[in-house]
Structures are given as structure tokens and as C-alpha cells.
Tab-separated table of C-alpha atoms and ligand atoms in Angstrom:
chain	number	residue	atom	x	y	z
A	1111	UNK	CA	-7.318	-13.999	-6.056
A	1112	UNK	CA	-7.398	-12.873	-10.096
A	1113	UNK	CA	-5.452	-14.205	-12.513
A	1114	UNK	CA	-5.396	-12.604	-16.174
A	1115	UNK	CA	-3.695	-14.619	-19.073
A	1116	UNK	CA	-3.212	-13.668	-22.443
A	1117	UNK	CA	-6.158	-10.940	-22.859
A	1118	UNK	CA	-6.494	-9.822	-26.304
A	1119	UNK	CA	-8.920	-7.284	-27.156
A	1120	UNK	CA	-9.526	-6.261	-30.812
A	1121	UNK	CA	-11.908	-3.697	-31.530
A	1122	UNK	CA	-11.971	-3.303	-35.528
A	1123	UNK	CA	-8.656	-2.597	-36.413
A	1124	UNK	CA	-7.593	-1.560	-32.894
A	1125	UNK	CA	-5.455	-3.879	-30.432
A	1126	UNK	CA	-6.906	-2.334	-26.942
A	1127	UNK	CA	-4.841	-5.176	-25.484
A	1128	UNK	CA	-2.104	-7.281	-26.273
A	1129	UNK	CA	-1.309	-10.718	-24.567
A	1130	UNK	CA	-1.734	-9.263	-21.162
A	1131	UNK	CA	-1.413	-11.293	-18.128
A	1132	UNK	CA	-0.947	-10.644	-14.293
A	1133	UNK	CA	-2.012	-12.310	-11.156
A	1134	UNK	CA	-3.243	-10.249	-8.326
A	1135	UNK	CA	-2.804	-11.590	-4.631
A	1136	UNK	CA	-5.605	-11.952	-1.934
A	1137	UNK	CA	-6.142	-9.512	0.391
A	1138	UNK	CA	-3.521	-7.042	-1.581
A	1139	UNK	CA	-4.088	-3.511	-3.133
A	1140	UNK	CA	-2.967	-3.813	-7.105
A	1141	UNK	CA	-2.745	-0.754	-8.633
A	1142	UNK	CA	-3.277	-0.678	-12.791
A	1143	UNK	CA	-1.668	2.793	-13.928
A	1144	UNK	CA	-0.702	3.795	-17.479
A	1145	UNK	CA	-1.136	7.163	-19.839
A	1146	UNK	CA	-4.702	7.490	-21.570
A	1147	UNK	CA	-5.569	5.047	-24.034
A	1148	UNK	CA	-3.095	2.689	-22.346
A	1149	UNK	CA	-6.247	-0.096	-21.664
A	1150	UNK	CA	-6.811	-0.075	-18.358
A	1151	UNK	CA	-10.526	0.651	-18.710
A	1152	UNK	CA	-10.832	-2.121	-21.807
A	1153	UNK	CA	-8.938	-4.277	-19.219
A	1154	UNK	CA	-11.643	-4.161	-16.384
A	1155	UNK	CA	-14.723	-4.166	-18.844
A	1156	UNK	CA	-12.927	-7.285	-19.911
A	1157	UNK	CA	-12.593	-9.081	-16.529
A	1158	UNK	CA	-15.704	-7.798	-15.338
A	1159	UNK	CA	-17.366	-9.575	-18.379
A	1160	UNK	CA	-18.715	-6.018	-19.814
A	1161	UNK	CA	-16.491	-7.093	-22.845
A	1162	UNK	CA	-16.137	-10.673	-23.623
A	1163	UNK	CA	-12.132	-10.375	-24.925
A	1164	UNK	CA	-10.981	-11.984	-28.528
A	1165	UNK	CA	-8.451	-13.914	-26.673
A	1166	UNK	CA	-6.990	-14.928	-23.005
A	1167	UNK	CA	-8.771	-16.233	-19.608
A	1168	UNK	CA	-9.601	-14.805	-16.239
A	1169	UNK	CA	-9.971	-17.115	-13.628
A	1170	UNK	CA	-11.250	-15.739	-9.672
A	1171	UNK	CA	-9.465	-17.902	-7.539
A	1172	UNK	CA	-9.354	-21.126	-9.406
A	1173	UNK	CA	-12.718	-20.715	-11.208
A	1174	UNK	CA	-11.938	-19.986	-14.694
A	1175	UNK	CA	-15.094	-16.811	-14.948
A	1176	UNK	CA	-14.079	-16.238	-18.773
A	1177	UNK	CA	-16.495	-14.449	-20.464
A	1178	UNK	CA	-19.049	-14.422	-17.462
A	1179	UNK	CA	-21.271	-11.967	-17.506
A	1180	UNK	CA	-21.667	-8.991	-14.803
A	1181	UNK	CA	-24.694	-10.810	-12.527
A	1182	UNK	CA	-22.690	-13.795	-12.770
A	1183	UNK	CA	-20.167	-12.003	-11.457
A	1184	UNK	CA	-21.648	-10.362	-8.350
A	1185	UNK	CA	-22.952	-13.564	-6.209
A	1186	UNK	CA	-19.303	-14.925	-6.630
A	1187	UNK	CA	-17.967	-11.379	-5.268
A	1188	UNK	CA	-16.385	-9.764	-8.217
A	1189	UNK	CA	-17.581	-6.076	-8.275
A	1190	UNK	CA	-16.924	-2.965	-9.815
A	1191	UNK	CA	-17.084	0.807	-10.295
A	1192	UNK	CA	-16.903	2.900	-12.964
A	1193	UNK	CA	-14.605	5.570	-14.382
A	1194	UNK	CA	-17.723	7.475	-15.327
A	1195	UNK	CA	-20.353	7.140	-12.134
A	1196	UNK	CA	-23.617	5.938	-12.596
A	1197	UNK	CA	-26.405	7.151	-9.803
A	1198	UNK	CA	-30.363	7.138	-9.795
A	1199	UNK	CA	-29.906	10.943	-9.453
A	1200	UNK	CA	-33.959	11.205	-8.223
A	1201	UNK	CA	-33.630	8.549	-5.795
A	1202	UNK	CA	-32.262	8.504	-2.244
A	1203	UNK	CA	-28.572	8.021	-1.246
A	1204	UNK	CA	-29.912	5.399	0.870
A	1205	UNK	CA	-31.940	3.501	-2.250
A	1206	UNK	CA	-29.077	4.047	-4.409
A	1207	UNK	CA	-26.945	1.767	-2.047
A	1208	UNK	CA	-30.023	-0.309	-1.988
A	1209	UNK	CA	-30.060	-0.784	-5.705
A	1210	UNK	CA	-26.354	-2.669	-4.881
A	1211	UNK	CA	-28.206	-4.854	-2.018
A	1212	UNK	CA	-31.027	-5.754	-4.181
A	1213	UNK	CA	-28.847	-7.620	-6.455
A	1214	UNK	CA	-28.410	-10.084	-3.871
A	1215	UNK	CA	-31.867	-10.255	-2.321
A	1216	UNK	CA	-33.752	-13.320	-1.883
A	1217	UNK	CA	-37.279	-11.430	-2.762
A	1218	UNK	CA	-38.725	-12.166	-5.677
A	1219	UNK	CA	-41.058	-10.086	-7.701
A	1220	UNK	CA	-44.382	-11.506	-6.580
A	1221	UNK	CA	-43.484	-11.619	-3.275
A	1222	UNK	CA	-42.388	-8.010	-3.356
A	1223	UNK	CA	-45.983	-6.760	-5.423
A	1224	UNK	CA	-47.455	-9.176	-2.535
A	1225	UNK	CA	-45.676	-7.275	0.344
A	1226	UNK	CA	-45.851	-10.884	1.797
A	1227	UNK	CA	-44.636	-10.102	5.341
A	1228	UNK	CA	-41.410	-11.845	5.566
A	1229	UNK	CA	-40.328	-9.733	2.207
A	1230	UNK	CA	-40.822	-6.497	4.421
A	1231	UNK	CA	-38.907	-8.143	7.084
A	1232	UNK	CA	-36.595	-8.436	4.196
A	1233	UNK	CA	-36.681	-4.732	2.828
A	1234	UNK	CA	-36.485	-3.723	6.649
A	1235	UNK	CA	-33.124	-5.559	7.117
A	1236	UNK	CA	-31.781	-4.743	3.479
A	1237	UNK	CA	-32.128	-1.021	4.874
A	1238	UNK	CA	-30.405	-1.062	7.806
A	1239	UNK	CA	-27.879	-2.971	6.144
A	1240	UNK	CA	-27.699	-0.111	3.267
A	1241	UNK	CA	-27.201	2.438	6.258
A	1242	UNK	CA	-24.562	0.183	7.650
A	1243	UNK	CA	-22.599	0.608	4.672
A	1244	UNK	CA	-23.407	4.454	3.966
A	1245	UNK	CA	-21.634	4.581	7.968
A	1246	UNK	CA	-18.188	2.201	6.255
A	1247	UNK	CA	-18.004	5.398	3.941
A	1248	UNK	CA	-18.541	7.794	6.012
A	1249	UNK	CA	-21.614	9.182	4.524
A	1250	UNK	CA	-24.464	7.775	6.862
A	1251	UNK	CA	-25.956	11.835	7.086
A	1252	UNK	CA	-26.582	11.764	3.557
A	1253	UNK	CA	-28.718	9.024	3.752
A	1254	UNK	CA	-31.950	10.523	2.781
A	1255	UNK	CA	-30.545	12.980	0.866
A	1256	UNK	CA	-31.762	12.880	-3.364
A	1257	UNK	CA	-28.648	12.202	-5.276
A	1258	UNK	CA	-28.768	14.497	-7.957
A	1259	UNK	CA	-28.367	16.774	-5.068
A	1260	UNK	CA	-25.055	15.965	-4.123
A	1261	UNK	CA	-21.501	17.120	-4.968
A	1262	UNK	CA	-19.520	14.790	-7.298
A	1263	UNK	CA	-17.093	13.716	-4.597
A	1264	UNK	CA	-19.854	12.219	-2.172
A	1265	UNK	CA	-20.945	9.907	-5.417
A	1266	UNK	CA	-17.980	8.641	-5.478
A	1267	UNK	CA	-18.635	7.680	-1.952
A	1268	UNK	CA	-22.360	6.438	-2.281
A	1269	UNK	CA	-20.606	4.687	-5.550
A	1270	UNK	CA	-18.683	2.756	-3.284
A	1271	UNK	CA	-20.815	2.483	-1.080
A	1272	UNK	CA	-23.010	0.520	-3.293
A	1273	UNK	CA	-20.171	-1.809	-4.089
A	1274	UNK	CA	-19.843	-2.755	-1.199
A	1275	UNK	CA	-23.300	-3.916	-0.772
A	1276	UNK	CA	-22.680	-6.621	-3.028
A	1277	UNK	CA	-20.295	-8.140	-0.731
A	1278	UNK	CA	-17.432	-8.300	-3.022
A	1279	UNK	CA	-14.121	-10.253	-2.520
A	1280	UNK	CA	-12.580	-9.047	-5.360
A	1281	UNK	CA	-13.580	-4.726	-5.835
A	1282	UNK	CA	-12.263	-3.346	-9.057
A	1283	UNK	CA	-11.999	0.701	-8.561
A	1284	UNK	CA	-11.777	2.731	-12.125
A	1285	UNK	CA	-10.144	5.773	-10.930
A	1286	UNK	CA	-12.005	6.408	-7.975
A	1287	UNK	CA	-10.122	9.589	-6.945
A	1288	UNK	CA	-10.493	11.473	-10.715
A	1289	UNK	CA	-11.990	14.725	-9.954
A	1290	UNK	CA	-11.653	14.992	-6.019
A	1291	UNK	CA	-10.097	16.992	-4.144
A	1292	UNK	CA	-6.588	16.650	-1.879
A	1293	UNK	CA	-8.858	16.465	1.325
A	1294	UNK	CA	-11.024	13.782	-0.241
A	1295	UNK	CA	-8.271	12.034	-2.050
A	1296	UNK	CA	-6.645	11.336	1.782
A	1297	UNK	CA	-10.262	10.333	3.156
A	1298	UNK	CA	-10.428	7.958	-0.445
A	1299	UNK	CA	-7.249	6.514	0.196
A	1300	UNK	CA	-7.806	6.048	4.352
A	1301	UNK	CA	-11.276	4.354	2.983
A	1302	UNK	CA	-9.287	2.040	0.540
A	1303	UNK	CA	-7.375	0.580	2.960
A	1304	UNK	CA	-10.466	0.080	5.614
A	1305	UNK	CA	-12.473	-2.120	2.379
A	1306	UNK	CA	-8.981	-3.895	2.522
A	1307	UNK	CA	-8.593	-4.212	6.323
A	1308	UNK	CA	-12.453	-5.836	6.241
A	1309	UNK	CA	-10.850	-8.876	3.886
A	1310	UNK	CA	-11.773	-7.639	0.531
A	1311	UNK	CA	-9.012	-7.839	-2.359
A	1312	UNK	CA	-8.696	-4.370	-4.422
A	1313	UNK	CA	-7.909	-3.499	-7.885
A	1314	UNK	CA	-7.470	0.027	-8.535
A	1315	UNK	CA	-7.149	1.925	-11.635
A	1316	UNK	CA	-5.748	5.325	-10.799
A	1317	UNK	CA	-3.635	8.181	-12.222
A	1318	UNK	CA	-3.008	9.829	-9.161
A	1319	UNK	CA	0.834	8.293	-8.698
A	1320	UNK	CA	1.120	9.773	-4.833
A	1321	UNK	CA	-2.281	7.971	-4.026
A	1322	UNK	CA	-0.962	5.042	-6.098
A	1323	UNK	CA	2.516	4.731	-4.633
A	1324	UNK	CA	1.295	5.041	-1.067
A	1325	UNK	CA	-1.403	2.232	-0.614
A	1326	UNK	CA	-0.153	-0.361	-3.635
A	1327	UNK	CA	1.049	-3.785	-2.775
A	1328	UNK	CA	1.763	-4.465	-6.507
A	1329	UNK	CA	1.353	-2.499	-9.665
A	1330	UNK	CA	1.042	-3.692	-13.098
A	1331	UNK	CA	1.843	-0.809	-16.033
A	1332	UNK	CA	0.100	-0.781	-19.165
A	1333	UNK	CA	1.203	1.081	-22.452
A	1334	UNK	CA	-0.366	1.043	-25.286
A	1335	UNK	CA	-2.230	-2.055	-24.914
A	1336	UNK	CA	0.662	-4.033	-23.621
A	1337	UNK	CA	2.110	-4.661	-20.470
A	1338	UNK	CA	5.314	-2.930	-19.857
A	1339	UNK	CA	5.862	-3.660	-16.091
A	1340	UNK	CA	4.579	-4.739	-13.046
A	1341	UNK	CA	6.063	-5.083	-9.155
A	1342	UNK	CA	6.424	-3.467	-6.224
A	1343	UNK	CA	6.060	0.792	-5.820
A	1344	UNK	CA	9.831	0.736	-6.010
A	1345	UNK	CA	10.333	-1.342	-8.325
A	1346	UNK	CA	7.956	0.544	-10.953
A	1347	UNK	CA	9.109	3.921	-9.718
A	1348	UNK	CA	12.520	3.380	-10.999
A	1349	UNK	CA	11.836	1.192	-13.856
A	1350	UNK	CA	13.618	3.107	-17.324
A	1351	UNK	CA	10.817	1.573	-19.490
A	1352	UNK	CA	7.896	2.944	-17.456
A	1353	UNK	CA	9.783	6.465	-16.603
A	1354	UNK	CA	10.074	6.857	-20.856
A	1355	UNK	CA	6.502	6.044	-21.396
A	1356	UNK	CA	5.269	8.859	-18.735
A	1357	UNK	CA	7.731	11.612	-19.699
A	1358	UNK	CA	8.660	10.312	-22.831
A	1359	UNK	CA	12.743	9.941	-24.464
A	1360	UNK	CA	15.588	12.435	-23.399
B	1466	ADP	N1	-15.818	-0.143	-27.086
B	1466	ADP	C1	-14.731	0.291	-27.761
B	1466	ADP	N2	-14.722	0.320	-29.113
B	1466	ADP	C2	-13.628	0.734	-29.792
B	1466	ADP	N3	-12.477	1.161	-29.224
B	1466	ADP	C3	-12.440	1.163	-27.873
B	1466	ADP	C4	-13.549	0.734	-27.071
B	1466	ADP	N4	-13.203	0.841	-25.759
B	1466	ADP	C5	-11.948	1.317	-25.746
B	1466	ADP	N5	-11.490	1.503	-27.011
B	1466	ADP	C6	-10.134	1.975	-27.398
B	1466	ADP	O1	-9.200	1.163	-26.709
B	1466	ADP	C7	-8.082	1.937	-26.285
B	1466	ADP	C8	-7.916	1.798	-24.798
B	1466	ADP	O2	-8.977	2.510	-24.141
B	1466	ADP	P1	-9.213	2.470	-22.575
B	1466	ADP	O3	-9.237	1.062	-22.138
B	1466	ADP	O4	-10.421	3.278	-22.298
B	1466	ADP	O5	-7.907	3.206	-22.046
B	1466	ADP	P2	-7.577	3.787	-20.578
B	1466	ADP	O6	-8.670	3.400	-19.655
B	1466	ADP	O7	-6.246	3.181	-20.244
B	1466	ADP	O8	-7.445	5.278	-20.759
B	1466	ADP	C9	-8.339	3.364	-26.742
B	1466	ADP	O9	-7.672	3.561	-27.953
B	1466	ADP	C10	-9.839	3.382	-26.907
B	1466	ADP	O10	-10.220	4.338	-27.860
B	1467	MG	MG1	-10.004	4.483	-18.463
């Protein structure tokens, strides 16, 4: 589904990343885990064209989507969320998913200023879609609900909720449980695995190893920039080189 080669990311006098390459499998949960500063957040912004990287290629599929920006991204189902969450806190749950939906909508402005009839149609079927995907999260009763209102581990949900909307094939996840709770770490992790079961491929950045170790496929470990291993949950789990760079020598 994704295939990184050779990403090189310089910032100034700082190697981010180092000649890293990995492929990620269709319809598999990859899990990208490594200490702070390791790159894992340089590495999405990099495939997810925030950062256009000094060296390497990403292709999606075949289709080599090198320095492609974000909304080329989207229509060719490559989405993301973020380590830090971004919501319309004074809009609606509800819009906030629509915001993801919109990005996809045939409606133009003038149409839109117009309220030509078959763009209400439009809006009208772009909602009930939205609510469709609030229900995939579990969080169709906050629909109408402002989101500055809500606690941080529903905006994790609306956050993916909104994602989803976009109709990925590909959904890079930057540490999607960081701050939640056990409880909503097991709903996160029973929700991961439904966005899988419904065909999409996921890339997940996480540091919470049980979460990590129970839904990945394949994991790829990053330290300091470079890649120091990557395979199965076993595999990493008992790998000498990644056990010294969590706990360190001795
Ligand atoms: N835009 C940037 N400009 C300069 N340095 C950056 C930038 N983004 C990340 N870095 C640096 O790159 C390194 C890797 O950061 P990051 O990818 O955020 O790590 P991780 O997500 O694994 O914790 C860090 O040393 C960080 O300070
Ligand atoms: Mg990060």
C-alpha cells in the first residue's frame, strides 16, 4: 500500500531522518514506535507531503506521490491525524466531521452562496453521511454538541471521525491514544481494528507498547532518525538493538 525509500530530512544542521525506508502492506496495521525525537512525527509530515523531504520517495501503491501536497493527497485516500488535535472548538461535532466531508464535495462556491437546490440536496446527504461516521466512532450523541465543550478523549474520536470522512485507504494515526485513558485506550484500539475490518490500511504512531503489540501486523522502529528495526510484534519485542535503545546499555 506505502512504500518509503531513502527519506532524508535535514532541518539546518539536524538529520530528522536518515535513509529510511519501509513498505507497509494493504489492509495491515503498521505500527511506527521509537523514544522522543526518534522521527516518527518528521516521518508522517513527510509522507503526508506537510514536509517535502531533502531526499527519498513515497510511492501509494505504485503512484510515486513524492512531494504531493496534503489536498493532493486526500482524493487519492491518504489521510491523517495529528499528534496535536486540531478542532473548530465553536462549531458542532457534527460540522467538524463535516469540515473532513467538505474536502471531497462536489459544491462549488457559487453554487453553495446560490443555495442552488441540488447543492442542498448535497449538504443534506453530506450530513447524514457526517452522522454516519460520528455512529463508526461511537460518538453519534455528541453530534450537536460545540466542541470546545468536550473532553479531550471524545476529540480524539470526532478527530477520527473526520478522517474518516475523507474516505481514506491509507489513515496515518499520530499517537492517537496519548492522553486517554485505559477504558478509552481499549474502545481506541477495538475502533482501530473496525477502520481496518471496513478495508482501510493503518499506520499508527504510538507509544503505548501494550496497545502497539496487541493490534500490529508489522512494526518499523525508529532511533534517532534512523531505522533500527522493523517486523513482526515478536520479532521487535525481543530484538537486543531495540530493547538498548528503550532502556538503554546494562
Ligand atoms: N520543523 C522542524 N524544524 C526543525 N527541527 C525539527 C522540525 N520538526 C522536527 N524537528 C526535529 O526533528 C527531530 C525529530 O522530531 P519528531 O519527528 O517530532 O520526533 P518524534 O515524533 O519521533 O518524537 C527532533 O529533534 C525535532 O526537534
Ligand atoms: Mg511525534
Amino acid at each position: 500500500m506505502l512504500r518509503v525509500e531513502g527519506i532524508t530530512q535535514i532541518f539546518g544542521g539536524l538529520t530528522a531522518l536518515e535513509d529510511v525506508s519501509f513498505t507497509v502492506g494493504k489492509g495491515s496495521i503498521t505500527g511506527v514506535i521509537g523514544p522522543n525525537g526518534a522521527g516518527k512525527t518528521t516521518l508522517f509530515n513527510n509522507v503526508t507531503g506537510l514536509y517535502s523531504q531533502t531526499s527519498g520517495r513515497v510511492f501509494l501503491e505504485d503512484r510515486d506521490i513524492s512531494g504531493y501536497s496534503p489536498e493532493r493527497l486526500a482524493p487519492l485516500g491518504l489521510v491523517r491525524t495529528f499528534q496535536n488535535i486540531e478542532m473548530f472548538n465553536q462549531m458542532t461535532v457534527l460540522e467538524n466531521v463535516l469540515v473532513g466531508l467538505h474536502t471531497r464535495s462536489r459544491s462549488g462556491m457559487i453554487s453553495c452562496a446560490l443555495k442552488l437546490p441540488w447543492h442542498l440536496a448535497e449538504e443534506r446527504r453530506m450530513r447524514e453521511e457526517a452522522r454516519k461516521w460520528l455512529e463508526f466512532c461511537g460518538i453519534a450523541n455528541l453530534a450537536d454538541i460545540e466542541a470546545g465543550a468536550l473532553p479531550f478523549g471524545k476529540c480524539r474520536l470526532v478527530e477520527i471521525a473526520r478522517a474518516m470522512a475523507v474516505n481514506p485507504r491509507l489513515l496515518l494515526m499520530d499517537e492517537p491514544a496519548a492522553g486517554l485513558n485505559s477504558r478509552e485506550t481499549a474502545d481506541l484500539e477495538e475502533l482501530i481494528r473496525k477502520i481496518r475490518e471496513s478495508g482501510v490500511t493503518v499506520v499508527l504512531v504510538e507509544h503505548d507498547m501494550e496497545l502497539v503489540m496487541n493490534i500490529c501486523d508489522a512494526i518499523v522502529v525508529l532511533n534517532l532518525g534512523k531505522k533500527l528495526a522493523e517486523g513482526t510484534p515478536r520479532d521487535i519485542q525481543e530484538n537486543p538493538d531495540v530493547i538498548k535503545a528503550y532502556l538503554g546499555e546494562g
